[in-house]
Short mmCIF file of N, CA, C and O in Angstrom, two decimals:
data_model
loop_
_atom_site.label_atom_id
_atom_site.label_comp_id
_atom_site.label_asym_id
_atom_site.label_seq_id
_atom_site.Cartn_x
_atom_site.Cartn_y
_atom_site.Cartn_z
N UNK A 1 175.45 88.07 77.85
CA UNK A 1 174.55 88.29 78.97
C UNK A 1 173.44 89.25 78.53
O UNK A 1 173.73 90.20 77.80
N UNK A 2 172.22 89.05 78.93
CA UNK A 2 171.07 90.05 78.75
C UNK A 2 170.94 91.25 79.28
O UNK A 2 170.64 91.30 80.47
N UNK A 3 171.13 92.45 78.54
CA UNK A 3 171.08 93.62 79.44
C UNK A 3 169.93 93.69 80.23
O UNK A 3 168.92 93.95 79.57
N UNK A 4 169.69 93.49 81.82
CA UNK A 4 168.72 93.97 82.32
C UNK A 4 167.66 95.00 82.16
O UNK A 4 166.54 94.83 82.64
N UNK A 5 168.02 96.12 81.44
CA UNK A 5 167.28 96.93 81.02
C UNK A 5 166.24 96.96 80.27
O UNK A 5 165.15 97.52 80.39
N UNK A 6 167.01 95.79 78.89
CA UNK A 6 165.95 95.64 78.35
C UNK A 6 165.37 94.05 78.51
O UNK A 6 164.76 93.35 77.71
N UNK A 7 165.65 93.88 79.35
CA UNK A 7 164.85 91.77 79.62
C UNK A 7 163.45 92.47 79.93
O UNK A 7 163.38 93.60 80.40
N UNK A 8 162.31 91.68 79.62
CA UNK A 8 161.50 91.40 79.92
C UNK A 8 161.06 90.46 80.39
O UNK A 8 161.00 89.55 79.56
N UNK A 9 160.58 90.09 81.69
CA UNK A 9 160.04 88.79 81.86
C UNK A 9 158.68 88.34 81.29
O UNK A 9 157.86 89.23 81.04
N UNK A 10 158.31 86.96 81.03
CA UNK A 10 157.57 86.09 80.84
C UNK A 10 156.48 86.20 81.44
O UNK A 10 156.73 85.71 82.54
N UNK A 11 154.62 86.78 81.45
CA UNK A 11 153.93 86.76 82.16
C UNK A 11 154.04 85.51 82.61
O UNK A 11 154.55 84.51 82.11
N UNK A 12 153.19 85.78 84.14
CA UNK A 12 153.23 84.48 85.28
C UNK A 12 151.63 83.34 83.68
O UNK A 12 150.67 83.72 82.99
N UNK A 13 152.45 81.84 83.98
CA UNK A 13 151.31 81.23 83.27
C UNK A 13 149.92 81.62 84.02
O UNK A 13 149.92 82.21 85.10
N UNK A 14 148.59 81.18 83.23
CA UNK A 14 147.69 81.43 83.93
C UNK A 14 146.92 79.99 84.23
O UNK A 14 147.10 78.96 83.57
N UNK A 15 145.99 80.15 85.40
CA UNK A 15 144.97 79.00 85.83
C UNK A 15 144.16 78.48 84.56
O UNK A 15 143.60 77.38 84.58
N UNK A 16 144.12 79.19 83.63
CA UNK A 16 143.10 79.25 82.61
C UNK A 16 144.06 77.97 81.53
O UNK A 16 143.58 76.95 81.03
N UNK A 17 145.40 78.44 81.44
CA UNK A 17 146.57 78.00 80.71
C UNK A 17 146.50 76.19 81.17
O UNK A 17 146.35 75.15 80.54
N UNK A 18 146.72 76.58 82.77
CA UNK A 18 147.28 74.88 83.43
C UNK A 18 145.56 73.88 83.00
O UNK A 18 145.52 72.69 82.72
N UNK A 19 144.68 74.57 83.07
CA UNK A 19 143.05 73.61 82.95
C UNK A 19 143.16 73.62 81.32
O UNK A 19 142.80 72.53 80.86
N UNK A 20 143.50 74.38 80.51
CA UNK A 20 143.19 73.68 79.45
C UNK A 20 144.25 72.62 79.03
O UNK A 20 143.93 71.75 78.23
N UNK A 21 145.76 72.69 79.66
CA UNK A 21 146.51 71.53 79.35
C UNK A 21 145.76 70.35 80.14
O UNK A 21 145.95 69.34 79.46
N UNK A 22 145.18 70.10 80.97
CA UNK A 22 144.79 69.58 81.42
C UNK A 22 143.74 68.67 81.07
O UNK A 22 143.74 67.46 81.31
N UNK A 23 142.55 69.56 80.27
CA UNK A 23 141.71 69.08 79.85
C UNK A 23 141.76 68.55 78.90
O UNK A 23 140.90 67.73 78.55
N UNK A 24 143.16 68.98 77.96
CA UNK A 24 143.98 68.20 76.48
C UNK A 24 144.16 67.03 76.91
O UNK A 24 143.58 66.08 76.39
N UNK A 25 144.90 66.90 77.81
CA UNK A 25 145.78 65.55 78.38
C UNK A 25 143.97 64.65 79.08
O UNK A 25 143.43 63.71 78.50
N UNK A 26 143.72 64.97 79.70
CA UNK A 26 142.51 64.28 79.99
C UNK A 26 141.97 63.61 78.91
O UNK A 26 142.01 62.39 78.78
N UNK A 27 141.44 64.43 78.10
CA UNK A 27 140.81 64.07 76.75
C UNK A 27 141.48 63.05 75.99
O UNK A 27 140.74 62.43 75.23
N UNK A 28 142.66 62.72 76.02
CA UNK A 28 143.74 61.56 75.46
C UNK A 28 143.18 60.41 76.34
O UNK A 28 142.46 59.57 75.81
N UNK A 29 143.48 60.33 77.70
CA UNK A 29 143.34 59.49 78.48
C UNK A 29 142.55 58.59 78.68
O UNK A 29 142.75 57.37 78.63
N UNK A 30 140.95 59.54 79.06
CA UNK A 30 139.86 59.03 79.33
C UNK A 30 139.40 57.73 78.50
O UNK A 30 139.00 56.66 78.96
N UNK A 31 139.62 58.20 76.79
CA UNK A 31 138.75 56.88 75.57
C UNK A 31 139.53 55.81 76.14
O UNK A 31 138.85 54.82 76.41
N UNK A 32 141.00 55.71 76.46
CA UNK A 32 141.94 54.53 76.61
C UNK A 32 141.59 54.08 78.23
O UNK A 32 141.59 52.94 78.70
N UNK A 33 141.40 54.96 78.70
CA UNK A 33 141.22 54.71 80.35
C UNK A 33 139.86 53.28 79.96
O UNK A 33 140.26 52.12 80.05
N UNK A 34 138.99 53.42 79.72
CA UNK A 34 137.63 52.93 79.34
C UNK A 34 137.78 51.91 78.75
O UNK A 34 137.32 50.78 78.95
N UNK A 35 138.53 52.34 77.89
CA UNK A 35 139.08 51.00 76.78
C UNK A 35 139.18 49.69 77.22
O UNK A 35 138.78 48.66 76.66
N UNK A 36 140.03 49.88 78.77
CA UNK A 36 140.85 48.68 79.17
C UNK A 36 140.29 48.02 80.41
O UNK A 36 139.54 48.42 81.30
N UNK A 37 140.87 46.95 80.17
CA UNK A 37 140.49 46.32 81.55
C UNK A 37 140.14 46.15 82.61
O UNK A 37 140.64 45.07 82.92
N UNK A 38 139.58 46.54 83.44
CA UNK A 38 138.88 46.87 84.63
C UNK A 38 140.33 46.51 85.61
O UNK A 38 140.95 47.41 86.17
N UNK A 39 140.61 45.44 85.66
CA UNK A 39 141.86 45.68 86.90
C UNK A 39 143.40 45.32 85.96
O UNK A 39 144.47 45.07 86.52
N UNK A 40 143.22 45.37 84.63
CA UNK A 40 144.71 45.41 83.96
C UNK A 40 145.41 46.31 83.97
O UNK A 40 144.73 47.33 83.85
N UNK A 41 146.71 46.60 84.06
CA UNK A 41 148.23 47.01 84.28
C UNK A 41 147.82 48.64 83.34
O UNK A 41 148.10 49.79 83.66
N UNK A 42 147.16 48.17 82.26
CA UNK A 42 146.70 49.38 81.32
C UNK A 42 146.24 50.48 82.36
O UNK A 42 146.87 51.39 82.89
N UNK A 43 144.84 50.06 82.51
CA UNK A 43 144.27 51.12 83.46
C UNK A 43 145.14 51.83 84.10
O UNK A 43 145.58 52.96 83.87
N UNK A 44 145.48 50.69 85.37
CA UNK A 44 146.32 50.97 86.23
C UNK A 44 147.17 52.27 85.89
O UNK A 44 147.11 53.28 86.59
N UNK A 45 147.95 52.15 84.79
CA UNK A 45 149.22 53.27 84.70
C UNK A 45 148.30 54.72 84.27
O UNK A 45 148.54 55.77 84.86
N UNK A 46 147.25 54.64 83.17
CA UNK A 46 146.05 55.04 83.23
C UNK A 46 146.02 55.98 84.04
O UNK A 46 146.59 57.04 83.81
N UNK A 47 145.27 55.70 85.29
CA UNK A 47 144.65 56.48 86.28
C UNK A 47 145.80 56.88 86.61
O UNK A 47 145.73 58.06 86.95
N UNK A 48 147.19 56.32 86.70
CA UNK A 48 148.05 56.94 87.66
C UNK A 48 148.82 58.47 87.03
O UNK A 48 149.48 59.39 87.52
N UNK A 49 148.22 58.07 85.52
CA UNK A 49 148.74 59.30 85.01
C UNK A 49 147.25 60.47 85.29
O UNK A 49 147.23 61.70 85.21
N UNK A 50 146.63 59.93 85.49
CA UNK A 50 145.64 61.19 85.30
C UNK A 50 145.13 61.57 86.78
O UNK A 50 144.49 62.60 86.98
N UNK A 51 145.46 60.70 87.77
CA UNK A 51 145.85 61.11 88.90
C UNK A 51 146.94 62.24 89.07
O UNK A 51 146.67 63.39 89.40
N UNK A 52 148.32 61.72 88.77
CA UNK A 52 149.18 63.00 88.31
C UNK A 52 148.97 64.33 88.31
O UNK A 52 149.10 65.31 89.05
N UNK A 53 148.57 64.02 87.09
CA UNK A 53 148.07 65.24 85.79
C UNK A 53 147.01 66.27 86.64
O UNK A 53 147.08 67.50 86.54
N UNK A 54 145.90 65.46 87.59
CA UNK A 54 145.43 66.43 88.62
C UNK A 54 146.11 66.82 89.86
O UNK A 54 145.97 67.95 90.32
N UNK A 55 146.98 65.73 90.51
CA UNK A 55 147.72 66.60 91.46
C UNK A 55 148.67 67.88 91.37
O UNK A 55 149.12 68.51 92.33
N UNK A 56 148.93 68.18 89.73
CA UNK A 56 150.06 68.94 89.36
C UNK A 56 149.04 70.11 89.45
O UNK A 56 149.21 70.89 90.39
N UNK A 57 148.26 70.28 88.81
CA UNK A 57 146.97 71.55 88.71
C UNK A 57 146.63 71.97 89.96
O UNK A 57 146.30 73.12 90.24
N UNK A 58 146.73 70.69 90.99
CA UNK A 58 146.43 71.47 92.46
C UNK A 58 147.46 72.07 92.79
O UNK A 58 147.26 73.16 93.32
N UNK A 59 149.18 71.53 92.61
CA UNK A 59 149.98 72.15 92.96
C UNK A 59 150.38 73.54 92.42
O UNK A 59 151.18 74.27 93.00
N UNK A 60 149.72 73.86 91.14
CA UNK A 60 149.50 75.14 90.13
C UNK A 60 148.57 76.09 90.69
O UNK A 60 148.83 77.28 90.87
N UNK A 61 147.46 75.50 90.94
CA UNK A 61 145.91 76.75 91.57
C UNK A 61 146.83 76.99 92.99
O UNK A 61 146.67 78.15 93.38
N UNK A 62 147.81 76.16 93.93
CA UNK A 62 148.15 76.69 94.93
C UNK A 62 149.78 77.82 94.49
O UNK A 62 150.54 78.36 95.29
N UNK A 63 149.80 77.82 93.84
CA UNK A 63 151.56 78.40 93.53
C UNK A 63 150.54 79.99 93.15
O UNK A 63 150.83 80.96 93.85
N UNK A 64 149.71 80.12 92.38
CA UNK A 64 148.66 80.88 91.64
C UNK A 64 148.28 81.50 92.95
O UNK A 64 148.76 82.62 93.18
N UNK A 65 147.45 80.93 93.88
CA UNK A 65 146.94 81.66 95.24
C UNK A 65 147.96 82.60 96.03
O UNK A 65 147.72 83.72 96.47
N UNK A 66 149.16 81.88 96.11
CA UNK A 66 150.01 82.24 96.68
C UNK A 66 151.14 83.40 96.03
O UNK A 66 152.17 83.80 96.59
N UNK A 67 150.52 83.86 94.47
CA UNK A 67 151.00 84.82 94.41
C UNK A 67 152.44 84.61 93.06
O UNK A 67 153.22 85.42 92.55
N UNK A 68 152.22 83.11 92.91
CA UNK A 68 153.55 82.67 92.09
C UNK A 68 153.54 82.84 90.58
O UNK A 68 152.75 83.58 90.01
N UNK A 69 154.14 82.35 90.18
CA UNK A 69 154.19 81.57 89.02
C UNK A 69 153.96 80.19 88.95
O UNK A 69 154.50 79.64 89.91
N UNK A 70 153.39 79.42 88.21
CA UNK A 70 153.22 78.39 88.74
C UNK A 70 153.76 77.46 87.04
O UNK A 70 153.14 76.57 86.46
N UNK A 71 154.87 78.00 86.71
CA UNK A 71 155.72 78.11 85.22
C UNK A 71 156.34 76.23 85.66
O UNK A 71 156.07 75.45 84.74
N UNK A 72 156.80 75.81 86.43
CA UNK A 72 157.38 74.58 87.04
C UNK A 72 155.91 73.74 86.35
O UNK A 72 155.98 73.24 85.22
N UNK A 73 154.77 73.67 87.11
CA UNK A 73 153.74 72.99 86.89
C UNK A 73 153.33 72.95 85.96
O UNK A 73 153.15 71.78 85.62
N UNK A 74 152.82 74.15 84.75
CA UNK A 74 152.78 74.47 83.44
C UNK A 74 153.85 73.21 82.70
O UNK A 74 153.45 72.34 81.93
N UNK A 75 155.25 73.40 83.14
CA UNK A 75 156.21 72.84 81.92
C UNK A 75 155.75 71.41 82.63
O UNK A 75 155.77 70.72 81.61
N UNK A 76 155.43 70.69 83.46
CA UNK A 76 155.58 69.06 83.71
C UNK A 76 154.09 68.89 83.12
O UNK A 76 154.14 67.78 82.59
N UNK A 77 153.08 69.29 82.96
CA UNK A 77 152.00 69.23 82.26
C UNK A 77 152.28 69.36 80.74
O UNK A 77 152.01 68.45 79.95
N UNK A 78 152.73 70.35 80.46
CA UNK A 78 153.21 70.58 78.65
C UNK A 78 154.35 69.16 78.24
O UNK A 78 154.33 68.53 77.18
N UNK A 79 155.13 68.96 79.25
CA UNK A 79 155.67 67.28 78.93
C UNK A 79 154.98 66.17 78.30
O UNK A 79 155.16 65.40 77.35
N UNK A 80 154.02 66.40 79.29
CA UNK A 80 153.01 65.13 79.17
C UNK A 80 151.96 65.09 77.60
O UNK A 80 151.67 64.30 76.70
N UNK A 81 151.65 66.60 78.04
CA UNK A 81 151.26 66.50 76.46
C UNK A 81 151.84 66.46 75.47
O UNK A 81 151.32 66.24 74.38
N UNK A 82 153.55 66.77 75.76
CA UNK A 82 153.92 66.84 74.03
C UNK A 82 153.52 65.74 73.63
O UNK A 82 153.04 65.69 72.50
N UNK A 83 153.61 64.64 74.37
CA UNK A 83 153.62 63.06 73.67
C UNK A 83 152.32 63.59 72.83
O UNK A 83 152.45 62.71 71.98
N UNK A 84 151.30 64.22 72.43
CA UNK A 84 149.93 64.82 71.56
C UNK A 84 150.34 65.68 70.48
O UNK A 84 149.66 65.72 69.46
N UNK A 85 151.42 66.40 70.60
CA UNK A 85 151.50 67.44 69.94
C UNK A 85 151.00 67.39 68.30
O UNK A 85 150.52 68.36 67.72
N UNK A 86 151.22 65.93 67.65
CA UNK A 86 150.31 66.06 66.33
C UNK A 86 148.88 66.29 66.65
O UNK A 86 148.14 66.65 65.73
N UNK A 87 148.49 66.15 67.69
CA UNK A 87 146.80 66.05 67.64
C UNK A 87 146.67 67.33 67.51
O UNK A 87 147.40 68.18 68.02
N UNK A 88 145.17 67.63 66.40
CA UNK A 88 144.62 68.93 66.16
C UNK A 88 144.52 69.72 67.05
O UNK A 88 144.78 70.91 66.86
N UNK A 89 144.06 69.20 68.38
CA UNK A 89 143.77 70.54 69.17
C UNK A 89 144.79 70.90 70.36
O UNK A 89 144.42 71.63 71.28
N UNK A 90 146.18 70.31 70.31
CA UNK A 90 147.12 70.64 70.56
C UNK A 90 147.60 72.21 70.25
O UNK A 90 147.46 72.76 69.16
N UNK A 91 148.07 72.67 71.14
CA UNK A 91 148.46 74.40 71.16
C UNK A 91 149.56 74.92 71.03
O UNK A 91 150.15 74.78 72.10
N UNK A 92 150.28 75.54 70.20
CA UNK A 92 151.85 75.98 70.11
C UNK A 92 151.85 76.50 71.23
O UNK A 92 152.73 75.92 71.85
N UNK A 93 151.12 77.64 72.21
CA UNK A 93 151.74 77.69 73.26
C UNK A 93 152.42 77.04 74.62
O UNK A 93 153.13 77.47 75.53
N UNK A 94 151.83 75.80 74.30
CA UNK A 94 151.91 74.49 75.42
C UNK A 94 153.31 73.95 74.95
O UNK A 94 153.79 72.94 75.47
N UNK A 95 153.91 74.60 74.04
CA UNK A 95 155.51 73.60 73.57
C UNK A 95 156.05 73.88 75.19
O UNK A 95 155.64 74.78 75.92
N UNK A 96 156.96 72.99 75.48
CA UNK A 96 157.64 72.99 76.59
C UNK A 96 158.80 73.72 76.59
O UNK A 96 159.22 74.29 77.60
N UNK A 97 159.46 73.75 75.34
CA UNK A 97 160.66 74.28 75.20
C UNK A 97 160.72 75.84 74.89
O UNK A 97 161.82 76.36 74.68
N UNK A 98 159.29 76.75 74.86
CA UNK A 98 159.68 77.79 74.70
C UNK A 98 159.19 78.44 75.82
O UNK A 98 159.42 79.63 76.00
#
Protein backbone atom coordinates (compact mmCIF):
# COMPACT_ATOMS: atom_id res chain seq x y z
CA UNK A 1 0.00 0.00 0.00
CA UNK A 2 1.22 3.65 -0.63
CA UNK A 3 2.06 5.55 2.35
CA UNK A 4 -0.20 8.53 2.17
CA UNK A 5 2.31 10.75 3.28
CA UNK A 6 4.33 10.44 0.75
CA UNK A 7 1.68 9.88 -2.49
CA UNK A 8 1.55 12.56 -4.55
CA UNK A 9 -1.16 13.09 -6.81
CA UNK A 10 -1.12 13.54 -10.59
CA UNK A 11 -1.73 17.26 -11.69
CA UNK A 12 -5.44 17.67 -12.92
CA UNK A 13 -4.78 17.11 -17.11
CA UNK A 14 -4.98 20.40 -18.77
CA UNK A 15 -7.46 22.04 -21.59
CA UNK A 16 -4.28 22.76 -23.40
CA UNK A 17 -3.37 18.73 -23.01
CA UNK A 18 -7.18 17.45 -24.23
CA UNK A 19 -6.90 20.21 -27.70
CA UNK A 20 -3.71 19.09 -28.62
CA UNK A 21 -4.79 15.29 -28.47
CA UNK A 22 -7.31 16.39 -30.32
CA UNK A 23 -5.82 18.23 -32.89
CA UNK A 24 -3.33 14.94 -33.31
CA UNK A 25 -6.30 12.75 -33.81
CA UNK A 26 -7.99 15.31 -36.14
CA UNK A 27 -4.99 15.66 -38.20
CA UNK A 28 -5.11 11.66 -38.91
CA UNK A 29 -8.66 11.90 -39.84
CA UNK A 30 -9.32 14.80 -41.88
CA UNK A 31 -6.69 13.58 -45.28
CA UNK A 32 -8.88 10.13 -45.03
CA UNK A 33 -12.15 11.92 -44.17
CA UNK A 34 -11.64 13.73 -47.85
CA UNK A 35 -10.24 10.86 -49.30
CA UNK A 36 -13.52 8.99 -49.41
CA UNK A 37 -16.61 8.87 -50.73
CA UNK A 38 -19.05 11.36 -50.28
CA UNK A 39 -21.85 9.01 -48.88
CA UNK A 40 -19.54 5.65 -48.37
CA UNK A 41 -19.48 3.59 -45.08
CA UNK A 42 -15.68 5.12 -44.97
CA UNK A 43 -16.70 8.60 -44.34
CA UNK A 44 -19.46 7.65 -42.49
CA UNK A 45 -17.37 5.90 -39.55
CA UNK A 46 -15.04 8.93 -40.38
CA UNK A 47 -17.10 11.68 -39.13
CA UNK A 48 -18.45 9.50 -36.47
CA UNK A 49 -15.14 9.27 -35.05
CA UNK A 50 -14.35 12.82 -35.21
CA UNK A 51 -17.67 13.67 -34.09
CA UNK A 52 -16.66 11.65 -30.94
CA UNK A 53 -13.35 12.89 -30.57
CA UNK A 54 -15.20 16.48 -30.27
CA UNK A 55 -17.91 15.51 -28.02
CA UNK A 56 -15.25 14.08 -25.53
CA UNK A 57 -13.32 17.68 -25.41
CA UNK A 58 -16.70 19.20 -24.66
CA UNK A 59 -17.19 16.74 -22.01
CA UNK A 60 -13.35 17.72 -20.79
CA UNK A 61 -13.68 21.89 -21.11
CA UNK A 62 -16.95 21.01 -18.91
CA UNK A 63 -15.28 18.58 -16.11
CA UNK A 64 -12.29 21.61 -16.36
CA UNK A 65 -15.09 24.48 -15.63
CA UNK A 66 -16.42 22.64 -13.05
CA UNK A 67 -13.39 22.38 -11.18
CA UNK A 68 -12.38 18.56 -12.12
CA UNK A 69 -10.11 16.59 -13.53
CA UNK A 70 -11.07 15.80 -16.62
CA UNK A 71 -8.22 12.55 -16.50
CA UNK A 72 -11.47 10.03 -17.78
CA UNK A 73 -11.66 12.24 -21.08
CA UNK A 74 -7.84 12.72 -21.49
CA UNK A 75 -7.43 8.65 -21.31
CA UNK A 76 -10.55 7.89 -24.06
CA UNK A 77 -8.85 10.50 -26.34
CA UNK A 78 -5.12 9.09 -25.70
CA UNK A 79 -6.95 5.55 -26.81
CA UNK A 80 -7.82 6.79 -29.89
CA UNK A 81 -4.65 8.10 -30.60
CA UNK A 82 -2.53 5.34 -29.58
CA UNK A 83 -3.73 3.68 -32.79
CA UNK A 84 -0.77 6.95 -34.10
CA UNK A 85 1.64 6.42 -31.68
CA UNK A 86 4.45 5.67 -34.48
CA UNK A 87 3.57 8.96 -36.05
CA UNK A 88 6.28 11.70 -35.47
CA UNK A 89 4.28 14.07 -33.79
CA UNK A 90 2.78 11.76 -31.44
CA UNK A 91 3.65 12.62 -27.60
CA UNK A 92 4.96 10.26 -24.80
CA UNK A 93 2.82 12.10 -22.60
CA UNK A 94 -0.48 11.07 -24.35
CA UNK A 95 0.52 7.12 -23.59
CA UNK A 96 -2.65 5.96 -21.97
CA UNK A 97 -1.13 3.67 -19.71
CA UNK A 98 0.86 6.01 -17.68
Amino acid sequence: MTDPTKYTPRPHRTLEEIEALVAFIDARIEPLRIATKYDGEERKALEALANLVHYVKGLAKAEIKHGDDPSNEFYALAMAAWKWKDHPDWQPGWDPAV
